[in-house]
Coordinates of C-alpha atoms (C1' of nucleotides) in Angstrom, one line a residue:
Chain A
M1 CA 78.1 105.3 73.5
S2 CA 79.9 104.3 70.4
Y3 CA 81.4 105.8 67.3
T4 CA 80.9 104.6 63.7
Y5 CA 82.9 105.4 60.6
D6 CA 82.8 104.4 57.0
Y7 CA 86.4 103.3 57.0
P8 CA 88.5 101.6 59.7
R9 CA 90.6 104.0 61.8
P10 CA 93.7 103.4 63.8
S11 CA 94.0 104.5 67.4
V12 CA 96.4 107.3 68.2
T13 CA 98.5 107.5 71.3
V14 CA 101.3 109.6 72.6
D15 CA 104.3 108.4 74.6
C16 CA 106.8 110.5 76.7
V17 CA 110.5 109.8 77.1
I18 CA 111.5 112.0 80.1
F19 CA 115.2 112.0 80.8
G20 CA 116.4 113.1 84.2
L21 CA 119.9 113.6 85.7
E22 CA 120.7 112.2 89.1
E23 CA 123.5 114.1 90.8
S24 CA 124.8 115.0 87.4
T25 CA 126.4 111.6 87.0
E26 CA 123.6 109.3 85.9
L27 CA 121.2 109.6 83.0
R28 CA 117.8 108.2 83.9
V29 CA 114.5 107.8 82.3
L30 CA 111.0 107.9 83.8
L31 CA 109.0 104.6 83.5
I32 CA 105.8 103.3 84.8
Q33 CA 104.8 99.8 85.6
R34 CA 101.7 98.8 83.7
G35 CA 98.6 97.9 85.6
H36 CA 96.6 96.3 82.8
E37 CA 97.0 93.9 79.9
P38 CA 98.6 93.9 77.5
F39 CA 102.1 93.8 79.0
K40 CA 100.6 93.9 82.5
D41 CA 103.4 94.5 85.1
A42 CA 105.9 95.3 82.4
W43 CA 107.7 98.7 82.5
A44 CA 106.7 101.2 79.8
L45 CA 106.9 104.8 78.8
P46 CA 104.2 107.0 80.2
G47 CA 101.6 107.7 77.6
G48 CA 98.1 107.1 76.4
F49 CA 95.3 107.9 74.0
V50 CA 94.8 111.3 72.4
D51 CA 91.5 112.9 73.0
L52 CA 89.6 114.0 69.9
E53 CA 89.8 117.7 70.4
E54 CA 93.2 117.8 72.1
D55 CA 96.5 118.9 70.6
L56 CA 99.1 116.2 70.4
E57 CA 101.6 117.9 72.7
A58 CA 98.8 118.7 75.2
A59 CA 97.8 115.0 75.2
A60 CA 101.4 114.0 76.0
L61 CA 101.6 116.4 78.9
R62 CA 98.3 115.4 80.2
E63 CA 99.2 111.7 80.1
L64 CA 102.5 112.4 81.7
E65 CA 101.0 114.2 84.6
E66 CA 98.2 111.7 85.1
E67 CA 100.5 108.8 85.2
T68 CA 103.6 110.1 86.9
G69 CA 102.7 113.5 88.5
V70 CA 105.4 115.2 86.5
R71 CA 104.4 118.5 85.1
D72 CA 105.8 121.8 83.7
V73 CA 108.1 120.2 81.2
F74 CA 109.2 121.4 77.8
I75 CA 108.7 118.4 75.6
E76 CA 109.6 118.2 72.0
Q77 CA 108.3 115.8 69.3
L78 CA 110.6 112.9 68.7
Y79 CA 109.2 110.6 66.1
T80 CA 106.0 108.8 65.2
F81 CA 106.0 105.0 65.5
G82 CA 103.3 103.2 63.5
A83 CA 104.4 99.7 62.6
P84 CA 101.1 97.7 62.1
K85 CA 101.9 95.1 64.7
R86 CA 103.5 97.3 67.4
D87 CA 100.5 96.9 69.7
P88 CA 98.7 93.5 70.1
R89 CA 95.3 95.3 70.6
G90 CA 95.2 96.4 67.0
R91 CA 96.6 99.3 64.9
V92 CA 98.0 101.9 67.2
I93 CA 100.0 104.8 66.0
S94 CA 102.1 106.6 68.6
I95 CA 103.6 110.0 68.5
A96 CA 106.6 110.1 70.9
Y97 CA 107.8 113.2 72.7
Y98 CA 110.9 113.7 74.8
A99 CA 112.5 116.0 77.3
L100 CA 115.4 116.4 79.7
V101 CA 114.6 117.6 83.2
N102 CA 116.2 118.0 86.5
L103 CA 114.7 115.1 88.4
R104 CA 115.0 116.7 91.8
Q105 CA 112.7 119.5 90.6
H106 CA 110.2 116.9 89.3
P107 CA 108.9 114.6 92.1
V108 CA 107.0 111.6 90.8
K109 CA 103.7 110.4 92.1
A110 CA 102.2 107.1 91.0
A111 CA 98.7 107.4 89.5
S112 CA 95.6 106.4 91.4
D113 CA 95.4 102.9 90.0
A114 CA 98.6 101.9 91.9
K115 CA 100.9 101.8 89.0
T116 CA 104.5 102.3 90.1
V117 CA 106.7 105.1 88.7
E118 CA 110.4 105.0 88.7
W119 CA 113.5 106.6 87.3
F120 CA 115.7 104.0 85.6
N121 CA 119.3 104.3 84.6
V122 CA 119.4 104.3 80.9
N123 CA 122.3 101.9 80.9
H124 CA 120.3 99.3 83.0
L125 CA 116.9 99.1 81.4
P126 CA 114.5 96.2 81.6
K127 CA 112.7 94.8 78.6
L128 CA 109.9 97.3 78.1
A129 CA 106.3 96.9 76.8
F130 CA 105.4 97.3 73.1
D131 CA 108.3 98.8 71.1
H132 CA 109.3 101.1 73.9
N133 CA 112.9 100.0 73.9
E134 CA 113.2 101.1 70.4
I135 CA 111.5 104.4 71.1
L136 CA 114.0 105.0 73.9
E137 CA 116.9 104.2 71.7
V138 CA 115.8 106.8 69.2
A139 CA 115.3 109.3 72.0
I140 CA 118.8 108.8 73.5
N141 CA 120.4 109.3 70.1
R142 CA 118.4 112.4 69.6
L143 CA 119.2 113.8 73.0
R144 CA 122.9 113.2 72.5
A145 CA 122.8 114.9 69.1
K146 CA 120.9 117.8 70.4
V147 CA 123.0 118.4 73.5
R148 CA 125.9 119.2 71.2
Y149 CA 124.5 122.2 69.5
Q150 CA 121.9 123.5 71.9
P151 CA 122.5 124.4 75.5
I152 CA 119.7 122.3 76.9
G153 CA 121.8 121.2 79.8
F154 CA 121.9 124.6 81.5
E155 CA 118.3 124.3 82.8
L156 CA 119.2 121.2 84.7
L157 CA 121.7 122.8 86.9
P158 CA 121.1 125.3 89.7
E159 CA 120.8 128.9 88.7
E160 CA 124.4 129.3 89.5
F161 CA 126.8 126.5 88.8
T162 CA 130.5 125.7 88.4
L163 CA 132.2 124.7 85.2
T164 CA 133.0 121.3 86.7
Q165 CA 129.3 120.7 87.3
L166 CA 128.6 121.6 83.8
Q167 CA 131.3 119.4 82.5
S168 CA 130.1 116.4 84.4
L169 CA 126.6 117.0 83.1
Y170 CA 127.8 116.8 79.6
E171 CA 129.8 113.7 80.3
T172 CA 126.7 112.1 81.7
V173 CA 124.4 113.0 78.9
L174 CA 126.8 112.0 76.2
G175 CA 127.7 108.8 78.0
V176 CA 131.4 109.2 77.4
D177 CA 133.8 106.7 79.0
K178 CA 136.8 109.0 79.6
P179 CA 136.2 112.4 81.0
L180 CA 136.5 115.3 78.6
N181 CA 139.7 117.3 78.8
K182 CA 139.1 120.0 81.4
R183 CA 141.2 122.7 79.8
N184 CA 139.6 122.4 76.4
F185 CA 136.0 122.1 77.7
R186 CA 136.4 125.3 79.6
T187 CA 138.0 127.2 76.8
R188 CA 135.3 126.1 74.5
I189 CA 132.4 126.8 76.7
L190 CA 133.6 130.2 77.7
K191 CA 134.6 131.2 74.2
M192 CA 130.9 130.8 73.2
G193 CA 130.1 133.7 75.4
V194 CA 126.8 132.5 76.8
L195 CA 128.0 132.3 80.4
K196 CA 128.4 135.1 82.8
E197 CA 130.3 135.0 86.1
V198 CA 128.2 135.6 89.1
G199 CA 130.3 134.9 92.1
K200 CA 132.4 132.2 93.7
Q201 CA 131.8 129.2 96.0
E202 CA 132.2 129.5 99.8
G203 CA 133.1 127.1 102.5
V204 CA 134.6 124.4 100.4
A205 CA 137.7 122.5 101.4
H206 CA 139.6 123.5 98.2
R207 CA 140.0 126.5 96.0
P208 CA 136.5 127.9 95.6
A209 CA 135.2 127.6 92.0
K210 CA 133.8 130.5 90.1
L211 CA 130.0 130.4 89.7
Y212 CA 128.4 131.0 86.4
A213 CA 124.9 131.6 85.1
F214 CA 123.5 131.1 81.6
D215 CA 123.1 134.4 79.7
K216 CA 119.9 133.9 77.8
E217 CA 120.0 137.2 75.8
K218 CA 123.6 136.5 74.6
Y219 CA 122.4 133.1 73.5
E220 CA 119.5 134.4 71.5
E221 CA 121.8 136.9 69.7
L222 CA 124.3 134.2 69.0
V223 CA 121.7 131.9 67.5
K224 CA 120.7 134.7 65.1
S225 CA 124.2 135.6 63.9
R226 CA 125.3 132.0 63.8
Y227 CA 122.4 131.2 61.5
E228 CA 123.6 133.9 59.0
D229 CA 127.1 132.5 59.3
L230 CA 126.0 129.1 58.4
I231 CA 124.2 130.3 55.3
K232 CA 127.3 132.1 54.2
R233 CA 129.5 129.2 54.8
G234 CA 127.5 126.7 52.8
V235 CA 128.6 123.2 53.6
D236 CA 129.8 121.8 56.9
F237 CA 129.7 118.1 56.6
E238 CA 130.1 117.5 60.2
I239 CA 128.6 114.0 59.4
Chain B
M1 CA 80.3 98.5 55.6
S2 CA 81.0 100.5 58.7
Y3 CA 83.3 100.4 61.7
T4 CA 82.3 101.0 65.2
Y5 CA 84.5 101.8 68.2
D6 CA 83.9 102.6 71.9
Y7 CA 85.8 105.8 71.8
P8 CA 86.1 108.4 69.0
R9 CA 89.2 108.1 66.8
P10 CA 91.0 110.6 64.6
S11 CA 91.7 109.9 61.0
V12 CA 95.4 109.4 60.1
T13 CA 97.0 110.6 56.9
V14 CA 100.4 110.9 55.4
D15 CA 101.8 113.8 53.4
C16 CA 104.8 113.9 51.2
V17 CA 107.1 116.9 50.6
I18 CA 109.2 115.9 47.6
F19 CA 111.9 118.4 46.6
G20 CA 113.5 118.3 43.2
L21 CA 116.3 120.2 41.5
E22 CA 115.8 121.8 38.1
E23 CA 119.1 122.3 36.3
S24 CA 120.8 122.5 39.6
T25 CA 119.7 126.1 39.9
E26 CA 116.1 126.0 41.2
L27 CA 114.7 124.1 44.2
R28 CA 111.2 122.9 43.5
V29 CA 108.5 120.9 45.3
L30 CA 105.9 118.5 43.9
L31 CA 102.3 119.6 44.4
I32 CA 99.0 118.4 43.2
Q33 CA 95.8 120.3 42.5
R34 CA 92.9 119.0 44.5
G35 CA 90.0 117.5 42.7
H36 CA 87.5 117.5 45.6
E37 CA 86.3 119.5 48.6
P38 CA 87.6 120.6 50.9
F39 CA 90.0 123.0 49.2
K40 CA 88.9 121.9 45.8
D41 CA 91.2 123.3 43.1
A42 CA 93.8 124.4 45.7
W43 CA 97.3 123.1 45.5
A44 CA 98.4 120.7 48.1
L45 CA 101.1 118.2 49.1
P46 CA 100.4 114.7 47.8
G47 CA 99.1 112.4 50.5
G48 CA 96.1 110.5 51.9
F49 CA 94.7 108.1 54.4
V50 CA 96.7 105.3 55.9
D51 CA 95.3 101.9 55.4
L52 CA 94.8 99.9 58.6
E53 CA 97.4 97.3 58.0
E54 CA 99.9 99.5 56.2
D55 CA 103.2 100.8 57.5
L56 CA 103.3 104.6 57.6
E57 CA 106.2 105.0 55.2
A58 CA 104.5 102.5 52.8
A59 CA 101.4 104.6 52.9
A60 CA 103.3 107.7 52.0
L61 CA 105.0 106.0 49.1
R62 CA 101.7 104.5 47.9
E63 CA 99.9 107.8 48.0
L64 CA 102.8 109.5 46.3
E65 CA 102.8 107.1 43.4
E66 CA 99.0 107.1 43.1
E67 CA 98.7 110.8 42.9
T68 CA 101.8 111.8 41.1
G69 CA 103.4 108.7 39.4
V70 CA 106.6 109.4 41.3
R71 CA 108.2 106.2 42.7
D72 CA 111.5 104.7 44.0
V73 CA 112.2 107.6 46.4
F74 CA 114.0 107.5 49.7
I75 CA 111.7 109.3 52.0
E76 CA 112.3 110.2 55.6
Q77 CA 109.9 111.1 58.4
L78 CA 109.7 114.8 58.9
Y79 CA 107.2 115.6 61.7
T80 CA 103.6 114.8 62.7
F81 CA 101.0 117.6 62.4
G82 CA 98.0 117.2 64.6
A83 CA 96.4 120.5 65.5
P84 CA 92.7 119.8 66.2
K85 CA 91.4 122.2 63.5
R86 CA 93.9 121.6 60.8
D87 CA 91.3 119.8 58.6
P88 CA 87.8 121.1 58.3
R89 CA 86.4 117.6 57.9
G90 CA 87.3 116.7 61.5
R91 CA 90.3 115.5 63.5
V92 CA 93.0 114.5 61.1
I93 CA 96.5 113.7 62.2
S94 CA 99.1 113.7 59.5
I95 CA 102.6 112.2 59.5
A96 CA 104.7 114.1 57.0
Y97 CA 107.6 112.6 55.0
Y98 CA 110.2 114.3 52.8
A99 CA 112.8 113.6 50.2
L100 CA 115.1 115.3 47.7
V101 CA 115.2 113.8 44.2
N102 CA 116.5 114.5 40.8
L103 CA 113.3 115.6 39.0
R104 CA 114.5 114.6 35.6
Q105 CA 114.7 111.0 36.8
H106 CA 111.2 111.2 38.3
P107 CA 108.6 112.0 35.6
V108 CA 105.2 113.0 37.0
K109 CA 101.9 111.6 35.8
A110 CA 98.6 113.0 37.1
A111 CA 96.2 110.6 38.7
S112 CA 93.2 109.2 36.9
D113 CA 90.8 111.6 38.4
A114 CA 92.4 114.4 36.4
K115 CA 94.2 116.2 39.2
T116 CA 97.1 118.2 38.0
V117 CA 100.6 117.6 39.2
E118 CA 103.4 120.2 39.0
W119 CA 106.8 121.1 40.3
F120 CA 106.7 124.5 42.0
N121 CA 109.7 126.8 42.7
V122 CA 109.9 126.9 46.5
N123 CA 110.3 130.6 46.4
H124 CA 107.1 131.2 44.5
L125 CA 104.5 129.1 46.2
P126 CA 100.7 129.6 46.1
K127 CA 98.6 129.4 49.2
L128 CA 98.2 125.7 49.8
A129 CA 95.4 123.6 51.2
F130 CA 95.2 122.8 54.9
D131 CA 98.3 123.6 56.9
H132 CA 100.5 122.6 54.0
N133 CA 102.4 125.8 53.8
E134 CA 103.5 125.3 57.3
I135 CA 104.5 121.7 56.6
L136 CA 106.6 122.9 53.7
E137 CA 108.4 125.5 55.8
V138 CA 109.3 122.8 58.3
A139 CA 110.5 120.6 55.5
I140 CA 112.7 123.3 53.9
N141 CA 114.4 124.1 57.2
R142 CA 115.0 120.4 57.7
L143 CA 116.4 119.9 54.3
R144 CA 118.8 122.8 54.6
A145 CA 120.0 121.6 58.0
K146 CA 120.5 118.1 56.7
V147 CA 122.3 119.0 53.6
R148 CA 125.1 120.5 55.7
Y149 CA 126.1 117.3 57.4
Q150 CA 125.0 114.6 55.1
P151 CA 125.9 114.2 51.5
I152 CA 122.3 113.9 50.2
G153 CA 123.1 116.1 47.2
F154 CA 125.3 113.6 45.5
E155 CA 122.5 111.4 44.3
L156 CA 120.9 114.2 42.4
L157 CA 123.8 114.6 40.1
P158 CA 124.9 112.3 37.3
E159 CA 127.1 109.5 38.3
E160 CA 130.1 111.6 37.3
F161 CA 130.0 115.3 38.0
T162 CA 132.2 118.4 38.2
L163 CA 132.8 120.4 41.4
T164 CA 131.1 123.3 39.8
Q165 CA 127.9 121.3 39.4
L166 CA 128.2 120.2 43.0
Q167 CA 128.7 123.7 44.2
S168 CA 125.7 125.1 42.4
L169 CA 123.6 122.3 43.7
Y170 CA 124.6 123.3 47.2
E171 CA 123.9 127.0 46.5
T172 CA 120.5 126.1 45.2
V173 CA 119.5 123.9 48.1
L174 CA 120.8 126.3 50.7
G175 CA 119.1 129.2 48.9
V176 CA 122.2 131.5 49.3
D177 CA 122.2 134.8 47.7
K178 CA 125.9 135.2 46.9
P179 CA 127.7 132.2 45.4
L180 CA 129.9 130.3 47.8
N181 CA 133.7 131.0 47.5
K182 CA 134.9 128.6 44.8
R183 CA 138.4 128.0 46.3
N184 CA 137.1 127.3 49.7
F185 CA 134.2 125.1 48.6
R186 CA 136.6 122.9 46.7
T187 CA 139.2 122.6 49.4
R188 CA 136.6 121.6 51.9
I189 CA 134.8 119.1 49.8
L190 CA 138.0 117.4 48.6
K191 CA 139.5 117.4 52.1
M192 CA 136.5 115.3 53.2
G193 CA 137.8 112.6 51.0
V194 CA 134.5 111.2 49.8
L195 CA 135.0 112.0 46.2
K196 CA 137.2 110.1 43.7
E197 CA 138.4 111.4 40.4
V198 CA 137.1 109.5 37.5
G199 CA 138.0 111.4 34.4
K200 CA 137.6 114.8 32.7
Q201 CA 135.1 116.5 30.5
E202 CA 135.4 116.5 26.7
G203 CA 134.4 118.8 24.0
V204 CA 133.7 121.9 26.1
A205 CA 134.7 125.3 24.9
H206 CA 136.9 125.9 28.0
R207 CA 139.3 124.1 30.2
P208 CA 137.8 120.7 30.8
A209 CA 136.7 120.0 34.3
K210 CA 137.7 117.0 36.3
L211 CA 134.9 114.6 36.8
Y212 CA 134.3 113.1 40.2
A213 CA 132.1 110.3 41.7
F214 CA 130.9 109.9 45.2
D215 CA 132.9 107.2 47.1
K216 CA 130.3 105.5 49.2
E217 CA 132.7 103.2 51.0
K218 CA 134.9 106.0 52.1
Y219 CA 131.8 107.9 53.3
E220 CA 130.7 105.0 55.5
E221 CA 134.1 104.7 57.1
L222 CA 134.1 108.4 57.7
V223 CA 130.7 108.3 59.4
K224 CA 132.0 105.7 61.8
S225 CA 135.2 107.4 62.8
R226 CA 133.6 110.8 62.9
Y227 CA 131.1 109.5 65.4
E228 CA 133.8 108.3 67.7
D229 CA 135.4 111.7 67.3
L230 CA 132.3 113.5 68.3
I231 CA 131.9 111.4 71.4
K232 CA 135.5 112.2 72.4
R233 CA 135.1 115.9 71.8
G234 CA 132.0 116.4 73.9
V235 CA 130.4 119.7 73.2
D236 CA 130.3 121.4 69.9
F237 CA 127.6 124.0 70.3
E238 CA 127.3 124.7 66.6
I239 CA 124.0 126.4 67.5
Chain C
dT1 C1' 143.8 135.3 20.2
dC2 C1' 139.8 135.5 23.0
dA3 C1' 136.1 134.2 26.1
dA4 C1' 134.7 131.0 29.3
dA5 C1' 135.1 128.2 32.9
dA6 C1' 138.4 125.3 35.6
dG7 C1' 141.6 125.1 38.8
dT8 C1' 145.7 126.8 42.1
dG9 C1' 149.0 129.7 45.5
dT10 C1' 149.3 132.0 49.4
dT11 C1' 148.8 134.4 53.8
dA12 C1' 146.8 135.9 58.0
dT13 C1' 143.9 134.5 61.5
dC14 C1' 141.6 131.5 64.3
dA15 C1' 140.4 126.9 66.5
dT16 C1' 141.8 122.6 68.5
dT17 C1' 144.5 119.4 71.0
dA18 C1' 147.5 117.7 74.4
dC19 C1' 150.2 118.2 78.5
dA20 C1' 151.9 120.1 82.4
dC21 C1' 151.6 123.1 85.9
dC22 C1' 150.0 126.5 89.6
dC23 C1' 146.4 128.2 93.1
dA24 C1' 143.2 128.7 97.1
dT25 C1' 140.9 126.6 100.6
dG26 C1' 139.5 123.9 105.0
dG27 C1' 140.9 120.5 108.0
Chain D
dC1 C1' 151.2 121.5 105.4
dC2 C1' 148.6 118.5 102.7
dA3 C1' 144.6 116.8 100.1
dT4 C1' 141.3 118.4 97.1
dG5 C1' 139.4 120.2 93.4
dG6 C1' 139.7 124.8 90.7
dG7 C1' 142.0 127.1 87.3
dT8 C1' 145.8 128.5 83.7
dG9 C1' 150.1 128.7 80.1
dT10 C1' 151.6 127.3 76.0
dA11 C1' 153.1 125.3 71.6
dA12 C1' 152.3 122.4 67.7
dT13 C1' 149.1 121.6 64.4
dG14 C1' 145.2 122.1 61.5
dA15 C1' 141.1 124.6 59.6
dT16 C1' 139.1 128.8 57.5
dA17 C1' 138.6 132.9 54.9
dA18 C1' 139.8 136.1 51.4
dC19 C1' 141.8 137.4 47.1
dA20 C1' 144.2 137.2 43.1
dC21 C1' 146.2 134.5 39.8
dT22 C1' 147.2 130.7 36.1
dT23 C1' 145.5 127.0 32.9
dT24 C1' 143.1 124.7 29.3
dT25 C1' 140.0 124.3 25.9
dG26 C1' 136.9 125.3 21.4
dA27 C1' 135.6 128.8 18.4

DNA sequence: TCAAAAGTGTTATCATTACACCCATGG
DNA sequence: CCATGGGTGTAATGATAACACTTTTGA
């Protein structure tokens, strides 16, 4: 079977940049080892061709599950990469998606055709296939920008967590060298009012930490009122 | 001539959302009236098919100039729209770009095939072709978010401008109902340190305003140091 | 001398930073 | 009773918001 058109058409693919946290101290990304040319044996982002009747996001999730076994992920569109020479097979335009997940809750499983799947530390990446190093760089920057103004980190921790866990999560995602100031981190996070106390640790060999949970309703309220605030304020120039 | 492939391929287009300011008091967007089916005679964003060897951004700029005569614009990728039914002709995936320009410096000129080109007030839009209303909404939100932390407004004013002009520009782009507080707007903008005084108005029937120019070098410095600051601070949660 | 728009003083309140210090637990 | 994190007090400084007031010009 073949398909004929009056004008040439590019191929369209999707790629997924899935970040995962290991023990809250290491930011990793999910890569597969390619089984075919081009770039056979090179590491690459999971992804593949979009079906003709398939939504872009659905295509990304399908390819992700087919190639890595990872599913039930909230992905978000990152950017579309379409340089004419980015794929040696011809013109291929790729819409990239990204997500941050708890990697313990997302076990990987290599696809049938024996491709390997692995979580790589983002600070120790090999040279990737295609323009995937570039895609990853864009994704890391976006993740770090986003983590500042949206509480995406909360879903990566257990239902109940300590402020120290939360802080080290932030330090990892942001890739800071010095730890953040404990006092100030706490004041700030608590002042936001989106955490509720739900108990305290037991059986630890030090003062037991308070446990917190993310208060989703409070957060939704905040988003609304904050939006009105911004409008009123005008310029922020946070740069 | 025709082109044959083993698998079906979507078409790929680009669309441009070009915002312009009229007298610093009205935010407008550039639309064309379609000359052909589908959606003949409906208003739509300028855009069209990507050539096979052409960069995405180049395609957007080419279509923009072909259809509206507008050129020399800094566009930025907005989002990729790819719902399977968004175009009645078949699967069409569109990469949208956007920009904010001074519309006096960008005269429009309808394309040869007699399509009309017009600047529409964003608050009084007709029903547009395809999913273009949706694309525009995404673009407006992005523009308003961006204007808060990047000085994109400066390029829309004359080389030398007054703080009142700058303020009304912000009020327009942000679509606020009440004017921003003059005192506080000024303090804030000046405190940033990216404006330099370059003179004062002459021949006006009121106290002459100081004229300012945007200090690009200072801005670049700021961006750098501010970035380091953000890293050090960790979380912001501006929501 | 008046209208029009530019521009400034001031104060209360809140947020941010930096540092040092105390607390509760199990071994 | 000590090591180990967890957790708090505080003071200096800076940012923000709100409001009313003064200044400079041409007509």
